PDB file of C-alpha atoms in Angstrom:
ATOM      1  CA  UNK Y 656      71.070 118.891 -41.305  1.00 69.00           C
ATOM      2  CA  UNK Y 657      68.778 117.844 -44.075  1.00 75.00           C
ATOM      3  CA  UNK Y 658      65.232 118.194 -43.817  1.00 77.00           C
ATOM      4  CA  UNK Y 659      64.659 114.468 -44.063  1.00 68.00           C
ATOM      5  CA  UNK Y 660      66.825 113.867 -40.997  1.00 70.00           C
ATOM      6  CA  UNK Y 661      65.345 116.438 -38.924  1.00 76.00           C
ATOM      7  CA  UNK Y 662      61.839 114.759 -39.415  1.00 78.00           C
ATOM      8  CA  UNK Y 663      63.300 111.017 -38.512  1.00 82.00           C
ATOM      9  CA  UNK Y 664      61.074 109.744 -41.466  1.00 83.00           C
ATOM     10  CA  UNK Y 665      63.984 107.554 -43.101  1.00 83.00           C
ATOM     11  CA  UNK Y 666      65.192 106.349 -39.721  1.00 85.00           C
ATOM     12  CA  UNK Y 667      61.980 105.024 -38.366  1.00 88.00           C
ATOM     13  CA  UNK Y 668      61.118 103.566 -41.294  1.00 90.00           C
ATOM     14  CA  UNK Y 669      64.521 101.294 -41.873  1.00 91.00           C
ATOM     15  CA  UNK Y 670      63.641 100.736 -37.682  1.00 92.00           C
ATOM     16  CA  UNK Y 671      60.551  99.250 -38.796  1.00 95.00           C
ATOM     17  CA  UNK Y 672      61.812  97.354 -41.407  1.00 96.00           C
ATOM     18  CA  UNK Y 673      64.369  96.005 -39.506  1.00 96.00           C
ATOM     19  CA  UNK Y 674      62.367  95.031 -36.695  1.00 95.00           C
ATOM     20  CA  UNK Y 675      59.633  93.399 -38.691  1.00 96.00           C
ATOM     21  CA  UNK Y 676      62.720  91.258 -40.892  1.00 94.00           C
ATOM     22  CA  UNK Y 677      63.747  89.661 -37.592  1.00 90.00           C
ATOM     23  CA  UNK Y 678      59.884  89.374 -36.553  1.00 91.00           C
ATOM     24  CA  UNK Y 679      58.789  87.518 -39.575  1.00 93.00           C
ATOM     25  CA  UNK Y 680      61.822  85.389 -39.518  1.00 90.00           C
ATOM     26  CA  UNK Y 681      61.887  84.113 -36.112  1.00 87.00           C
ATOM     27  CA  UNK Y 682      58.032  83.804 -36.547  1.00 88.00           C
ATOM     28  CA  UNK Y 683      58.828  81.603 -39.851  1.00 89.00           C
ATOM     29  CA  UNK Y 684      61.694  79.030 -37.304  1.00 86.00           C
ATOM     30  CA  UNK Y 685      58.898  79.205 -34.411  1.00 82.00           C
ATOM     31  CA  UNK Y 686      56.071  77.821 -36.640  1.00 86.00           C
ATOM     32  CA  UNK Y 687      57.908  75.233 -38.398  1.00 86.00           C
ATOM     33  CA  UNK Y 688      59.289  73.834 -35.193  1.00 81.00           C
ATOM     34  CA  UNK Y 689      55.640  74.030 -34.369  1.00 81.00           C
ATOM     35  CA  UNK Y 690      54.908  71.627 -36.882  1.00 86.00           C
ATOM     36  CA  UNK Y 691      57.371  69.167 -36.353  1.00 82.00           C
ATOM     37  CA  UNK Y 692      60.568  70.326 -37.796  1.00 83.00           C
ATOM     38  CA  UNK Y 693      62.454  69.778 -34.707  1.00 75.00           C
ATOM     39  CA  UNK Y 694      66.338  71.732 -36.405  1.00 77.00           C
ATOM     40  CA  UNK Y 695      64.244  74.476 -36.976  1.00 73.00           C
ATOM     41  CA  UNK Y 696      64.478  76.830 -33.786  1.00 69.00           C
ATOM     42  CA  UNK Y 697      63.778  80.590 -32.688  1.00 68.00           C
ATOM     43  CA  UNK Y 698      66.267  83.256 -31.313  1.00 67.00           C
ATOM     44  CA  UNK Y 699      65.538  83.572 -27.963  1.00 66.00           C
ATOM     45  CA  UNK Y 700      62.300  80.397 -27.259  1.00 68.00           C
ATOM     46  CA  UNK Y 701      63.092  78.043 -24.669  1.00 75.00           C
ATOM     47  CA  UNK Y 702      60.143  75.602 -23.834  1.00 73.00           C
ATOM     48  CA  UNK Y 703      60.563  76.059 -19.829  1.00 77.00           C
ATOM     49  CA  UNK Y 704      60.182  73.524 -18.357  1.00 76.00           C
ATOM     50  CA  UNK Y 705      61.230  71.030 -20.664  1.00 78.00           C
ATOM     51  CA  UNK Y 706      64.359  72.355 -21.832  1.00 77.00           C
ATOM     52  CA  UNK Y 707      66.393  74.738 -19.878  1.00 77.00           C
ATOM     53  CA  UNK Y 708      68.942  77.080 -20.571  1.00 78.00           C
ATOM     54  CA  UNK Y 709      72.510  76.393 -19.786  1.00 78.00           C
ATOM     55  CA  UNK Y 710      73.367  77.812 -17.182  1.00 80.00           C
ATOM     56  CA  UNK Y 711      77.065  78.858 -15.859  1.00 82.00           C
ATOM     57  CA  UNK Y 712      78.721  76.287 -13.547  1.00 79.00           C
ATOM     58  CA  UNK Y 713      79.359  79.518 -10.895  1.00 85.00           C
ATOM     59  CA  UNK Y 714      75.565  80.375 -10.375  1.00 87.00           C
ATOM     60  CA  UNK Y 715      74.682  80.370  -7.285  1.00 92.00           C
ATOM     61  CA  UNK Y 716      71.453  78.351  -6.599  1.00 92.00           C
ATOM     62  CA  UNK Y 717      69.843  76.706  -3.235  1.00 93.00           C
ATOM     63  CA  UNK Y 718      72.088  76.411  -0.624  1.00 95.00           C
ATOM     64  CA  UNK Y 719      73.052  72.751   0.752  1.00 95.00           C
ATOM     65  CA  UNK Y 720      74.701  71.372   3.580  1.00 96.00           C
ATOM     66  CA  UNK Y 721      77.554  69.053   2.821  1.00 95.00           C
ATOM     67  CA  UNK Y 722      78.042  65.840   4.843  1.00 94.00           C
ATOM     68  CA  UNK Y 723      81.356  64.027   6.614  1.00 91.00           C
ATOM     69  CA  UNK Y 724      81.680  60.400   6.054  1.00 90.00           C
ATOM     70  CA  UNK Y 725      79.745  59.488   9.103  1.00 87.00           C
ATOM     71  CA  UNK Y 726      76.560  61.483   7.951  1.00 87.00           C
ATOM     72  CA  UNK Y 727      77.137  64.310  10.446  1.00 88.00           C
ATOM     73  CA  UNK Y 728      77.316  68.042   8.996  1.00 92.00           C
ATOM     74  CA  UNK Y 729      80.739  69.104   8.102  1.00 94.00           C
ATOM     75  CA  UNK Y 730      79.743  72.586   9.732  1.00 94.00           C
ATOM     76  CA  UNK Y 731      81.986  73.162  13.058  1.00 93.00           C
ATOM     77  CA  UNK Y 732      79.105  75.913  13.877  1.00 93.00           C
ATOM     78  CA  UNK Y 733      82.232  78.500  13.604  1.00 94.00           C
ATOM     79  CA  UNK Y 734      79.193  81.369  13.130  1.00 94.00           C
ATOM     80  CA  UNK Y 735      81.931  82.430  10.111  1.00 96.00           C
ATOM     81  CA  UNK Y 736      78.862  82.486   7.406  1.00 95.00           C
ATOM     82  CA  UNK Y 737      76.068  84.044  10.141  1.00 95.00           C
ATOM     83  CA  UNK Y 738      78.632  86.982  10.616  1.00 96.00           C
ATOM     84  CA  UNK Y 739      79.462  87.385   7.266  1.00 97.00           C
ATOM     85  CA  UNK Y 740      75.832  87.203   5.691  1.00 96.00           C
ATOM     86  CA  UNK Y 741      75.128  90.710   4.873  1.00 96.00           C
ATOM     87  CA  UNK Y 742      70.936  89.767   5.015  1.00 96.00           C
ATOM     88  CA  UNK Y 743      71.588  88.020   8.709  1.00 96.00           C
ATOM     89  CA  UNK Y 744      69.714  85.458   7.177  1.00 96.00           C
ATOM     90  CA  UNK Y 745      71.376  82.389   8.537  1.00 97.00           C
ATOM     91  CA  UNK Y 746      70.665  81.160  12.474  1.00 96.00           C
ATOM     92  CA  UNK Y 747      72.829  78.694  13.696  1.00 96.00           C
ATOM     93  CA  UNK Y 748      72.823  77.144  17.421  1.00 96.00           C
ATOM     94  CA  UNK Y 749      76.216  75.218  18.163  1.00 95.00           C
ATOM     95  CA  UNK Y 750      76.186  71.589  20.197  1.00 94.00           C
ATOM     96  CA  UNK Y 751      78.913  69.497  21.310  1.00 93.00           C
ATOM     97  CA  UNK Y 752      80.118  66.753  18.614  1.00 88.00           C
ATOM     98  CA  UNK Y 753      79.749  63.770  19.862  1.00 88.00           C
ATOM     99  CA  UNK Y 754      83.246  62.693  18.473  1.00 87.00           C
ATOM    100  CA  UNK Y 755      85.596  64.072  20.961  1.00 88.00           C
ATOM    101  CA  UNK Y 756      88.179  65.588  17.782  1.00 89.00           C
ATOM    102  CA  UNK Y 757      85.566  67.362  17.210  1.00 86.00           C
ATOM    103  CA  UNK Y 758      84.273  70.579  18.896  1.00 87.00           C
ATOM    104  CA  UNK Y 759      81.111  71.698  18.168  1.00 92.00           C
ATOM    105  CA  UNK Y 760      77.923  71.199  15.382  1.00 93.00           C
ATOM    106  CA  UNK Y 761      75.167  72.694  14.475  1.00 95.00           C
ATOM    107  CA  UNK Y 762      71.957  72.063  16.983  1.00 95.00           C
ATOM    108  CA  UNK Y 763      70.030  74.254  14.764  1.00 95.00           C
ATOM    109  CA  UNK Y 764      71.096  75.381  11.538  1.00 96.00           C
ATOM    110  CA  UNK Y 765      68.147  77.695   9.162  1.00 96.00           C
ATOM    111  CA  UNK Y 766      68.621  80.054   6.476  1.00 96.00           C
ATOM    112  CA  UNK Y 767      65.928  82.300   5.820  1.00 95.00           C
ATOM    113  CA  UNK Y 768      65.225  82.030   1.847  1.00 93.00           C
ATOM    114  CA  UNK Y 769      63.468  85.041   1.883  1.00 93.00           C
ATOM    115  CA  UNK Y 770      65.696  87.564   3.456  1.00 95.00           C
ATOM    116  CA  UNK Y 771      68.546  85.649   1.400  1.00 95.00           C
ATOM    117  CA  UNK Y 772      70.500  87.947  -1.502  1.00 95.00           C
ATOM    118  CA  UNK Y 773      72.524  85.049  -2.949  1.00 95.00           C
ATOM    119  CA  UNK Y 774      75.641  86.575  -3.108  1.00 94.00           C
ATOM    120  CA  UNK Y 775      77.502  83.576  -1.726  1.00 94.00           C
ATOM    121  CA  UNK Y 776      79.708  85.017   1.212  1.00 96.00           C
ATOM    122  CA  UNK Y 777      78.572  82.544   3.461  1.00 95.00           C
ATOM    123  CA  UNK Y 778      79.882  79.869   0.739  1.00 96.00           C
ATOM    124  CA  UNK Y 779      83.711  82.118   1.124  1.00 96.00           C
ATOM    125  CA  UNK Y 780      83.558  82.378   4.359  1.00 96.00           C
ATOM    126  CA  UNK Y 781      83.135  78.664   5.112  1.00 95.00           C
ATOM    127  CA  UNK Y 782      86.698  77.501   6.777  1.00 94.00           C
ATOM    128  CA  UNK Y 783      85.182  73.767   6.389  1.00 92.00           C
ATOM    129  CA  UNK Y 784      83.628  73.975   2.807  1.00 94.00           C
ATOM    130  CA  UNK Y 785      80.290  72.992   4.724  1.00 95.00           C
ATOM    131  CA  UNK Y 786      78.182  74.982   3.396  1.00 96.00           C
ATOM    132  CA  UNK Y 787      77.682  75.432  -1.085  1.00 95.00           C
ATOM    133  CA  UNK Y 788      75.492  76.664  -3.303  1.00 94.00           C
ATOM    134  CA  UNK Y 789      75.777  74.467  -6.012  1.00 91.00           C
ATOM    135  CA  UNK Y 790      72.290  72.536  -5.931  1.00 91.00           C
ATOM    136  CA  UNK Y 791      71.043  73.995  -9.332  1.00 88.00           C
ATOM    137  CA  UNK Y 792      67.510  74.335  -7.857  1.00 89.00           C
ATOM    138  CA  UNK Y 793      66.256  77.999  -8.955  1.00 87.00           C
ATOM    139  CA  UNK Y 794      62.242  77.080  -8.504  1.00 85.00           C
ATOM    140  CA  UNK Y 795      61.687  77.466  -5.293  1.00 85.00           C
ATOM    141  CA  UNK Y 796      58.572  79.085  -3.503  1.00 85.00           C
ATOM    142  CA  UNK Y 797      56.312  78.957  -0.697  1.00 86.00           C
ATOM    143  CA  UNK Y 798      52.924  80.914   0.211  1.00 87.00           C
ATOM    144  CA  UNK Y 799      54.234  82.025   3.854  1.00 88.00           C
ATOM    145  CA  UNK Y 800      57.291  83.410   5.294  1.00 89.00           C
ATOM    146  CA  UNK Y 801      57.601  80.084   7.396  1.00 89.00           C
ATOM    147  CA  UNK Y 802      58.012  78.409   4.558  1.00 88.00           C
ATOM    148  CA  UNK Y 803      60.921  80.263   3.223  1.00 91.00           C
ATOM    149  CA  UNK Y 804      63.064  78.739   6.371  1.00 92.00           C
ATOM    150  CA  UNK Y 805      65.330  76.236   5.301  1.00 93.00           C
ATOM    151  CA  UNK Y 806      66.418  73.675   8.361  1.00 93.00           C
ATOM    152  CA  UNK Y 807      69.599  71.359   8.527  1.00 94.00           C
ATOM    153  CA  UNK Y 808      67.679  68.499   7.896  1.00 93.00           C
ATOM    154  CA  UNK Y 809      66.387  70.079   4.692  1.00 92.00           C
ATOM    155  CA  UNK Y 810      69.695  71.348   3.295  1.00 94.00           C
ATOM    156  CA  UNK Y 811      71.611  68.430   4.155  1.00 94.00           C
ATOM    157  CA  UNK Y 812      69.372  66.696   2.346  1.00 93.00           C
ATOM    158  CA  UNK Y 813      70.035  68.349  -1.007  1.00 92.00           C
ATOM    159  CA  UNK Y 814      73.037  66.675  -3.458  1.00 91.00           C
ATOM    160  CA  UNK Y 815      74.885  68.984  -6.012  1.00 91.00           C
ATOM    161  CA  UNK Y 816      74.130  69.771 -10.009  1.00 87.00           C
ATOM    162  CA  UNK Y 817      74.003  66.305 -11.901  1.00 82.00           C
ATOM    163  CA  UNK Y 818      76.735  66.632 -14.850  1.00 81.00           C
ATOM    164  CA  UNK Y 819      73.963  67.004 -17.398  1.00 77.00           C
ATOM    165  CA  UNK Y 820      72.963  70.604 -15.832  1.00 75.00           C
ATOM    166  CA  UNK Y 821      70.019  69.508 -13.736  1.00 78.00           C
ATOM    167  CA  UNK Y 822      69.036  69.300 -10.059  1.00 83.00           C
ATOM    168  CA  UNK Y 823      70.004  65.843  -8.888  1.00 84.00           C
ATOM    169  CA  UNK Y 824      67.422  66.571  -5.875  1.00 84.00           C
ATOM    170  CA  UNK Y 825      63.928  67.412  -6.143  1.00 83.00           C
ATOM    171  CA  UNK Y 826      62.885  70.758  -5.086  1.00 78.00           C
ATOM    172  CA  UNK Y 827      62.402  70.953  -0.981  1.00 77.00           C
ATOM    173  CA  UNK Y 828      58.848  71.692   0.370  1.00 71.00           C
ATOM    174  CA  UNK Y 829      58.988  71.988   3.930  1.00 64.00           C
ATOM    175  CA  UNK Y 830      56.534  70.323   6.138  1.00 62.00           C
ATOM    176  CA  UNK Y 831      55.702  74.367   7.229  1.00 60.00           C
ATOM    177  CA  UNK Y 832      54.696  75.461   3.846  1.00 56.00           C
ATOM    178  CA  UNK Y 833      51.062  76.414   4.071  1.00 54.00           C
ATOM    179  CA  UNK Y 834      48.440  76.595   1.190  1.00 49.00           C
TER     180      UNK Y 834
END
């Protein structure tokens, strides 16, 4: 080995130089989109909130509850996606439906947002297809642990992705969440 490679001195300097060619280039795009020259863009700059990033049609975002023509859940409360949930985030208390062909429904159906991992095996498990997570809603917070519990009324509430790539509903503040 040469004693110009043992020191690293070449290297690091073509590392700065490289670095500092993509700095000053993206920094040239950034400014004049800045100014007004709206073709001119960055690498990596989104302006959140105004533009998002596409995102893949399998993410898996909020959950929702789908509906049956009458406006009842389509859930059978089966207990398929509270068994399967790895977190045991997701409570569910069956009821009788009140159409005899079918059995039961969900009295009480909550999934705890904070205990949640998204990994979508209560979406697989679903016999029914009751249950997605295909709302597109990724913003959503609260300042209490109460007000990380998602209710039935709440997630039946929610509609899927628009075809543009945004939320069709708004994002869902439950009447819990405290300041």
């Amino acid at each position: 080995m040469r004693f110009g490679q043992r020191l690293y001195l070449i290297e690091a300097v073509q590392g700065v130089l490289l670095t500092s060619g993509h700095f000053f280039r993206n920094m040239g795009k950034h400014l004049a989109h800045a100014l007004g020259r709206r073709d001119a863009r960055g690498a990596v700059t989104i302006q959140y909130p105004e533009e998002r990033r596409p995102y893949s049609p399998r993410l898996r975002s909020l959950h929702r509850l789908v509906r049956r023509e009458d406006g009842s859940p389509r859930c059978v409360a089966c207990m398929m996606c509270e068994t399967v949930c790895p977190a045991h985030c997701i409570y569910i208390v069956a009821t009788e439906h009140p159409n005899p062909e079918i059995e039961k429904m969900p009295e009480r159906f909550d999934i705890d947002l904070g205990k949640c991992v998204f990994c979508g095996y209560c979406v697989e498990a679903c016999p029914e297809d009751a249950i997605r997570m295909d709302t597109g809603i990724l913003e959503f917070s609260s300042y209490s642990r109460r007000g990380m519990i998602y209710t039935k009324e709440i997630l039946l509430s929610l509609e899927p992705i628009g075809p543009d790539g945004r939320p069709a509903s708004p994002v869902p503040i439950p009447a819990n969440r405290t300041v």
